[in-house]
Coordinates of C-alpha atoms in Angstrom, one line a residue:
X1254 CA 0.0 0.0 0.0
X1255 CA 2.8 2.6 0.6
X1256 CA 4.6 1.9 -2.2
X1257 CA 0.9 2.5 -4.1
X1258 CA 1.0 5.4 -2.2
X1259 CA 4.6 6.8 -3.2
X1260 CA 4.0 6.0 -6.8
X1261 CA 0.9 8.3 -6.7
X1262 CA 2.6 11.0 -5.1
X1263 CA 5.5 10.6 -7.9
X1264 CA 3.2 11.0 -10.2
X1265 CA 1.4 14.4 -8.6
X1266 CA 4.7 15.7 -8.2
X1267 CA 5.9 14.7 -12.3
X1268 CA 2.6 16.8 -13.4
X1269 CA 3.2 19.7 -10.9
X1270 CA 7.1 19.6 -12.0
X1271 CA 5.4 20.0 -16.1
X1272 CA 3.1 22.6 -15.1
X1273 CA 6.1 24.7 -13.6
X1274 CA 7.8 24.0 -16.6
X1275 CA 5.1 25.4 -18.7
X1276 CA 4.7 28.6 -16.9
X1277 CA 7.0 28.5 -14.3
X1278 CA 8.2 31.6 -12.7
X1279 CA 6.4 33.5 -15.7
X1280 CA 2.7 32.9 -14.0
X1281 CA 3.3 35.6 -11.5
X1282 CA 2.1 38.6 -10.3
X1283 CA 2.5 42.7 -11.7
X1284 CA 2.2 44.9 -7.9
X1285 CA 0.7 41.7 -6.0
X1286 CA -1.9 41.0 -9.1
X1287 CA -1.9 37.9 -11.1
X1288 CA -3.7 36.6 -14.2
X1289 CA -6.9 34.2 -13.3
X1290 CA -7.6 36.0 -10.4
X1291 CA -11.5 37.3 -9.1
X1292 CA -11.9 41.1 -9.1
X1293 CA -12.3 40.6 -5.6
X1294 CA -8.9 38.9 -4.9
X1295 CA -7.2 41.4 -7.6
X1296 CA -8.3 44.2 -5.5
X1297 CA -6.9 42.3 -2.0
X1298 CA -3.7 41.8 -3.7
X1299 CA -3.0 44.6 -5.3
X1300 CA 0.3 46.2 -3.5
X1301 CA -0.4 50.4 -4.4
X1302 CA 1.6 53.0 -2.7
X1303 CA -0.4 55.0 -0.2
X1304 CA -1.1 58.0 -2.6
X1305 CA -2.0 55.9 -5.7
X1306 CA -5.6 56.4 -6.4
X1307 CA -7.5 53.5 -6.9
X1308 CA -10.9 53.4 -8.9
X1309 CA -13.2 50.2 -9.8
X1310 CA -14.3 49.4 -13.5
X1311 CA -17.3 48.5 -14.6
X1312 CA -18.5 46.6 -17.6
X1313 CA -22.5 46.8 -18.0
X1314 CA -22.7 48.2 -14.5
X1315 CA -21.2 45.0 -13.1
X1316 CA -17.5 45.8 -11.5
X1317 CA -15.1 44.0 -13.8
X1318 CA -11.5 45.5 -12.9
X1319 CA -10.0 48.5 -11.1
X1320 CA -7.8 51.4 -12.4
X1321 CA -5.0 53.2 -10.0
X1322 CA -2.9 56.3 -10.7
X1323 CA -0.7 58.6 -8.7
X1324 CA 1.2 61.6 -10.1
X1325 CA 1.2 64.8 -12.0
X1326 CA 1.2 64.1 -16.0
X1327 CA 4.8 64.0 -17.3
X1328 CA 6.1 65.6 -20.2
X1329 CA 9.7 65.3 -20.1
X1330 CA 9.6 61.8 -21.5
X1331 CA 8.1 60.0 -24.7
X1332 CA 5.5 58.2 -22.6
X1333 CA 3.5 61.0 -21.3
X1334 CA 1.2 60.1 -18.9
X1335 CA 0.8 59.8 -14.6
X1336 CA 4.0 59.1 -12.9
X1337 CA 2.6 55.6 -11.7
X1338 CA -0.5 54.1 -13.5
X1339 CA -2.1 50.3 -12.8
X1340 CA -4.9 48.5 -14.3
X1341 CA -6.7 44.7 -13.9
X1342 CA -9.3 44.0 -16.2
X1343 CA -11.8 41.7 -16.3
X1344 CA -14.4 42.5 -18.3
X1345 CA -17.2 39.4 -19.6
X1346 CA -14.0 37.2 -18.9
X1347 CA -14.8 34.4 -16.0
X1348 CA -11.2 36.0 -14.4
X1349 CA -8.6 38.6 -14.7
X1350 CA -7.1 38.4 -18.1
X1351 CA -5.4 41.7 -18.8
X1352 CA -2.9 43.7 -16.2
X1353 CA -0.2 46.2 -16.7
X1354 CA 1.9 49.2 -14.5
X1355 CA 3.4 51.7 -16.0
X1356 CA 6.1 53.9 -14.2
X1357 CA 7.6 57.1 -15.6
X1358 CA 10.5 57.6 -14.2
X1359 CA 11.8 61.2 -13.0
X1360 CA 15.1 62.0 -14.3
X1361 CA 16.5 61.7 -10.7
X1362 CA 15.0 58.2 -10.1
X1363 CA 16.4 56.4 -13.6
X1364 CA 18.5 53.4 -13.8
X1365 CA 20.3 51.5 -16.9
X1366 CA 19.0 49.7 -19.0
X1367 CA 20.8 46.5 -17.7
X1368 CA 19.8 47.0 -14.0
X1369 CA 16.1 46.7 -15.6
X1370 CA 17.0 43.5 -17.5
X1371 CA 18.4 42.0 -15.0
X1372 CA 15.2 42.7 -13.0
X1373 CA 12.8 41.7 -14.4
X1374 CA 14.4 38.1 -15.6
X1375 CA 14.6 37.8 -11.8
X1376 CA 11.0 38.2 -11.7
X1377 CA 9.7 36.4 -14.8
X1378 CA 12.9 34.1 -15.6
X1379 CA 14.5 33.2 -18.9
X1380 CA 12.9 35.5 -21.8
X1381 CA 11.5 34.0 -24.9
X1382 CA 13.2 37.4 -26.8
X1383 CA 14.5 40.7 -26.8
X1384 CA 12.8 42.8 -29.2
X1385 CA 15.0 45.8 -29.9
X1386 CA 18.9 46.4 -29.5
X1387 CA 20.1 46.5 -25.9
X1388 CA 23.2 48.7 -27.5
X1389 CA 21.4 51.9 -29.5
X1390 CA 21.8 55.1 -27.9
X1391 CA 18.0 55.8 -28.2
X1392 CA 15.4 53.4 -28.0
X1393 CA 12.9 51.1 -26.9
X1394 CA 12.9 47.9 -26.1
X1395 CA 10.4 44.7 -25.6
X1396 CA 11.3 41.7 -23.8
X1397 CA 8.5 39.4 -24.0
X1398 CA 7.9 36.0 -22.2
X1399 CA 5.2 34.2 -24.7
X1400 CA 3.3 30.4 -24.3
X1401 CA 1.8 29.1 -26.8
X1402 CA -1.7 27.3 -26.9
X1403 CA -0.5 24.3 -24.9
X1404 CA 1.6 26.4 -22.0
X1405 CA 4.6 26.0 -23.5
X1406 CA 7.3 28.9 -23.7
X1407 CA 8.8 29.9 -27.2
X1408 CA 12.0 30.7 -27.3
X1409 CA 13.6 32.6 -30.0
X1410 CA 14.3 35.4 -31.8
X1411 CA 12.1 37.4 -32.3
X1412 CA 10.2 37.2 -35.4
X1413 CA 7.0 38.5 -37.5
X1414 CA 6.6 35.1 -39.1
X1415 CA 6.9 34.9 -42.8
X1416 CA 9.2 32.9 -45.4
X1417 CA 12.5 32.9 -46.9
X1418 CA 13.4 33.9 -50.0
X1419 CA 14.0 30.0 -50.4
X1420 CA 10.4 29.6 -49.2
X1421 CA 10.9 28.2 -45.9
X1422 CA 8.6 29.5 -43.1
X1423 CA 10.0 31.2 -40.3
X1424 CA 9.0 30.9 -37.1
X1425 CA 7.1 33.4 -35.0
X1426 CA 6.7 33.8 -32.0
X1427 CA 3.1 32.9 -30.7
X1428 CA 1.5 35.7 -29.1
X1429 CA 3.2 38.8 -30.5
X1430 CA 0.3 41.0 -28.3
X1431 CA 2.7 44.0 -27.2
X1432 CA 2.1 47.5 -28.9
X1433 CA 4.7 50.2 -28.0
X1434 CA 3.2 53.4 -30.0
X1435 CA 0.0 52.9 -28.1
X1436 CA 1.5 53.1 -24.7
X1437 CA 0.9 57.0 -23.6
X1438 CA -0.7 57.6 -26.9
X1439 CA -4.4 58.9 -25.6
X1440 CA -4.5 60.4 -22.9
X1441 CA -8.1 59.2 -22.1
X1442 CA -7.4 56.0 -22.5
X1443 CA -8.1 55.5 -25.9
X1444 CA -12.3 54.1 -25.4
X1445 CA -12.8 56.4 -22.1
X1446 CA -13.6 54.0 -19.6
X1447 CA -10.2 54.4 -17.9
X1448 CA -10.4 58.4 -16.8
X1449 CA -7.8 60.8 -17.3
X1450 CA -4.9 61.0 -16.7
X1451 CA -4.4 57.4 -17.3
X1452 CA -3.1 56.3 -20.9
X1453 CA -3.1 52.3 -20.9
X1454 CA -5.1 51.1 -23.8
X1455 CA -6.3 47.4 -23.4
X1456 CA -5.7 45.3 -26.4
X1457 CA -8.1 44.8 -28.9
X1458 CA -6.4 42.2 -31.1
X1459 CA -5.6 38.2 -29.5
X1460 CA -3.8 34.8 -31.1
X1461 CA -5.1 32.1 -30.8
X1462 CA -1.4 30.3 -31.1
X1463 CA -1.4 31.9 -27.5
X1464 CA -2.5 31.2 -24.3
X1465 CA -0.5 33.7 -22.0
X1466 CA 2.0 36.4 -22.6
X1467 CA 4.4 39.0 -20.4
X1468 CA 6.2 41.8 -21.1
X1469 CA 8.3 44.1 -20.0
X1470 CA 8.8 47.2 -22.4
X1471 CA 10.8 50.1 -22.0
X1472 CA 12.3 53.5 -23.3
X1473 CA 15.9 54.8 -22.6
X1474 CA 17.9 58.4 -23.3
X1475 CA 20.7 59.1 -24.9
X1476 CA 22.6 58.5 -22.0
X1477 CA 21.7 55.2 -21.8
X1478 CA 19.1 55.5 -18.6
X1479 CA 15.7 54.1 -18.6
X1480 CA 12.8 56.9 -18.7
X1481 CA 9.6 55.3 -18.7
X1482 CA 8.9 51.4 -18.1
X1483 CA 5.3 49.4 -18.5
X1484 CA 4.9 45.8 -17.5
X1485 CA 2.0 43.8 -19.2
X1486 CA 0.2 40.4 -18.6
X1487 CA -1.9 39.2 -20.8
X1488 CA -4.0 36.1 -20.8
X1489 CA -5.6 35.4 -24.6
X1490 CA -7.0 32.0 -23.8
X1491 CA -9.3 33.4 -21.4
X1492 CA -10.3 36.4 -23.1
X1493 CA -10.7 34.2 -26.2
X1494 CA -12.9 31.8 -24.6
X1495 CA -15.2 34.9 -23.3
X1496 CA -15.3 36.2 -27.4
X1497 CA -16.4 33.0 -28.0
X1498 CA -19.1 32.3 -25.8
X1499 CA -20.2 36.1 -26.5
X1500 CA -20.4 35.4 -30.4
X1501 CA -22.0 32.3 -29.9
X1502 CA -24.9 33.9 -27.5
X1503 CA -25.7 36.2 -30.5
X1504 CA -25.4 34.3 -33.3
X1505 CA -28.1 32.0 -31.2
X1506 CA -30.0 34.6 -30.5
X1507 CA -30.1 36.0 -34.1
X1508 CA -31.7 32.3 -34.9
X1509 CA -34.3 32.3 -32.3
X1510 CA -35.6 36.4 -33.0
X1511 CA -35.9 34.5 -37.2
X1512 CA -37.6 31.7 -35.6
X1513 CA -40.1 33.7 -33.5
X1514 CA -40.9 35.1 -36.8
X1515 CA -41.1 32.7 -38.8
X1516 CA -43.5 30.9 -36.2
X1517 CA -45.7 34.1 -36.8
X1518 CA -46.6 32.7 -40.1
X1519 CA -46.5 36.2 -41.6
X1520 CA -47.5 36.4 -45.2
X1521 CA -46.7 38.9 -47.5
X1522 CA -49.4 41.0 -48.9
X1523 CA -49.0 41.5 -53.0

């Protein structure tokens, strides 16, 4: 009976070891918050500084996320916006699927480029790619930690997808869900239900090649200093699934308001 016992426990602990392997340090939290969790727990967890404002969201009057900002708008970088901003969003998800800080560093608070690399692979682990050249005087870069549809990570460079001239295909990554230019590009966040002054724009556009994606993106001066830095979770399967079950709830109800009419027996008058 023990040794039943052991080999079941070998087993638990193989499929736990797979799952870590999958997502591993990559499944974690931005300021406390994590992907999959309940508006409720995302509000618990979230770790904001004492003067950081914090709103809910709400999505057909139900409370679907919560927004945070602290900060006067700042215009001596390229990603004009609060100094700290924070969002979680739910939406008609079952769970959080979308999260992201952004910081905008005062020019007495910046750091190297490196120090932020070496940051944030403590946090999230081994990248899938760099996006961007680490050496350019000024610049932005993406590092992006991407799992495809079965939780595994892709590891690569980075890559749009496409062929050779030889006709090969070239592989892409599978999520490919960052967007620097919109970062700081509205300053009412882009449809108005975030409120000014914030400037994160959820994304519109998912992959089906992906189940979850991270990324840490950032700007950096001539001298070589970070100036404004935005970390992203995003969790497309979930999302997905909602889009789904959305599409199919109209396209059913479509049938049934033809069938209701049809079941009038209307005919036409000629």
């Amino acid at each position: 009976m023990r040794f039943i016992f052991e080999k079941i426990h070998a087993v638990l602990a193989t499929g736990v070891a797979l799952a870590l392997l999958s997502f591993g340090a990559h499944a974690t939290d931005i300021a406390g918050v994590k992907l999959g969790m309940s508006v409720g727990e995302a509000k618990a967890a979230f770790g904001r500084p004492a003067q950081m404002k914090v709103i809910p969201i709400y999505t057909n009057k139900i409370e679907s996320g919560l927004a945070a900002w602290q900060g006067e708008r700042l215009y001596d970088n390229s990603w004009s916006g609060p100094l700290d901003e924070f969002a979680a969003f739910k939406g008609h998800a079952d769970s959080i699927w979308f999260v992201q800080k952004n910081q905008r560093l005062p020019k007495t608070a910046r750091y190297t480029r490196q120090v932020l690399l070496e940051a944030v692979r403590k946090k999230f682990g081994k990248e899938s790619f760099i996006k961007g050249e680490m050496g350019d005087k000024l610049g932005a870069i993406v590092v992006g930690w991407e799992f495809d549809q079965d939780g595994k990570q892709f590891f690569g460079p980075y890559s749009e997808g496409g062929r050779t001239i030889t006709g090969a295909a070239i592989p892409a990554a599978p999520c490919r869900m960052f967007d620097l230019v919109r970062i700081g590009s509205n300053p009412t966040g882009g449809d108005n239900f975030l409120p000014e002054p914030m400037s994160i724009i959820l994304p519109s556009e998912f992959k089906r090649s992906c189940s979850r994606a991270y990324y840490a993106e950032w700007t950096h001066d001539s001298d070589g200093l970070v100036e404004a830095v935005a970390l992203r979770a995003i969790d497309s399967a979930t999302i997905l699934r909602a889009i789904d079950g959305k599409s199919a709830g109209s396209e059913a109800d479509a049938r049934k308001r033809v069938q209701d009419q049809q079941n009038k027996g209307v005919k036409p008058s000629l």
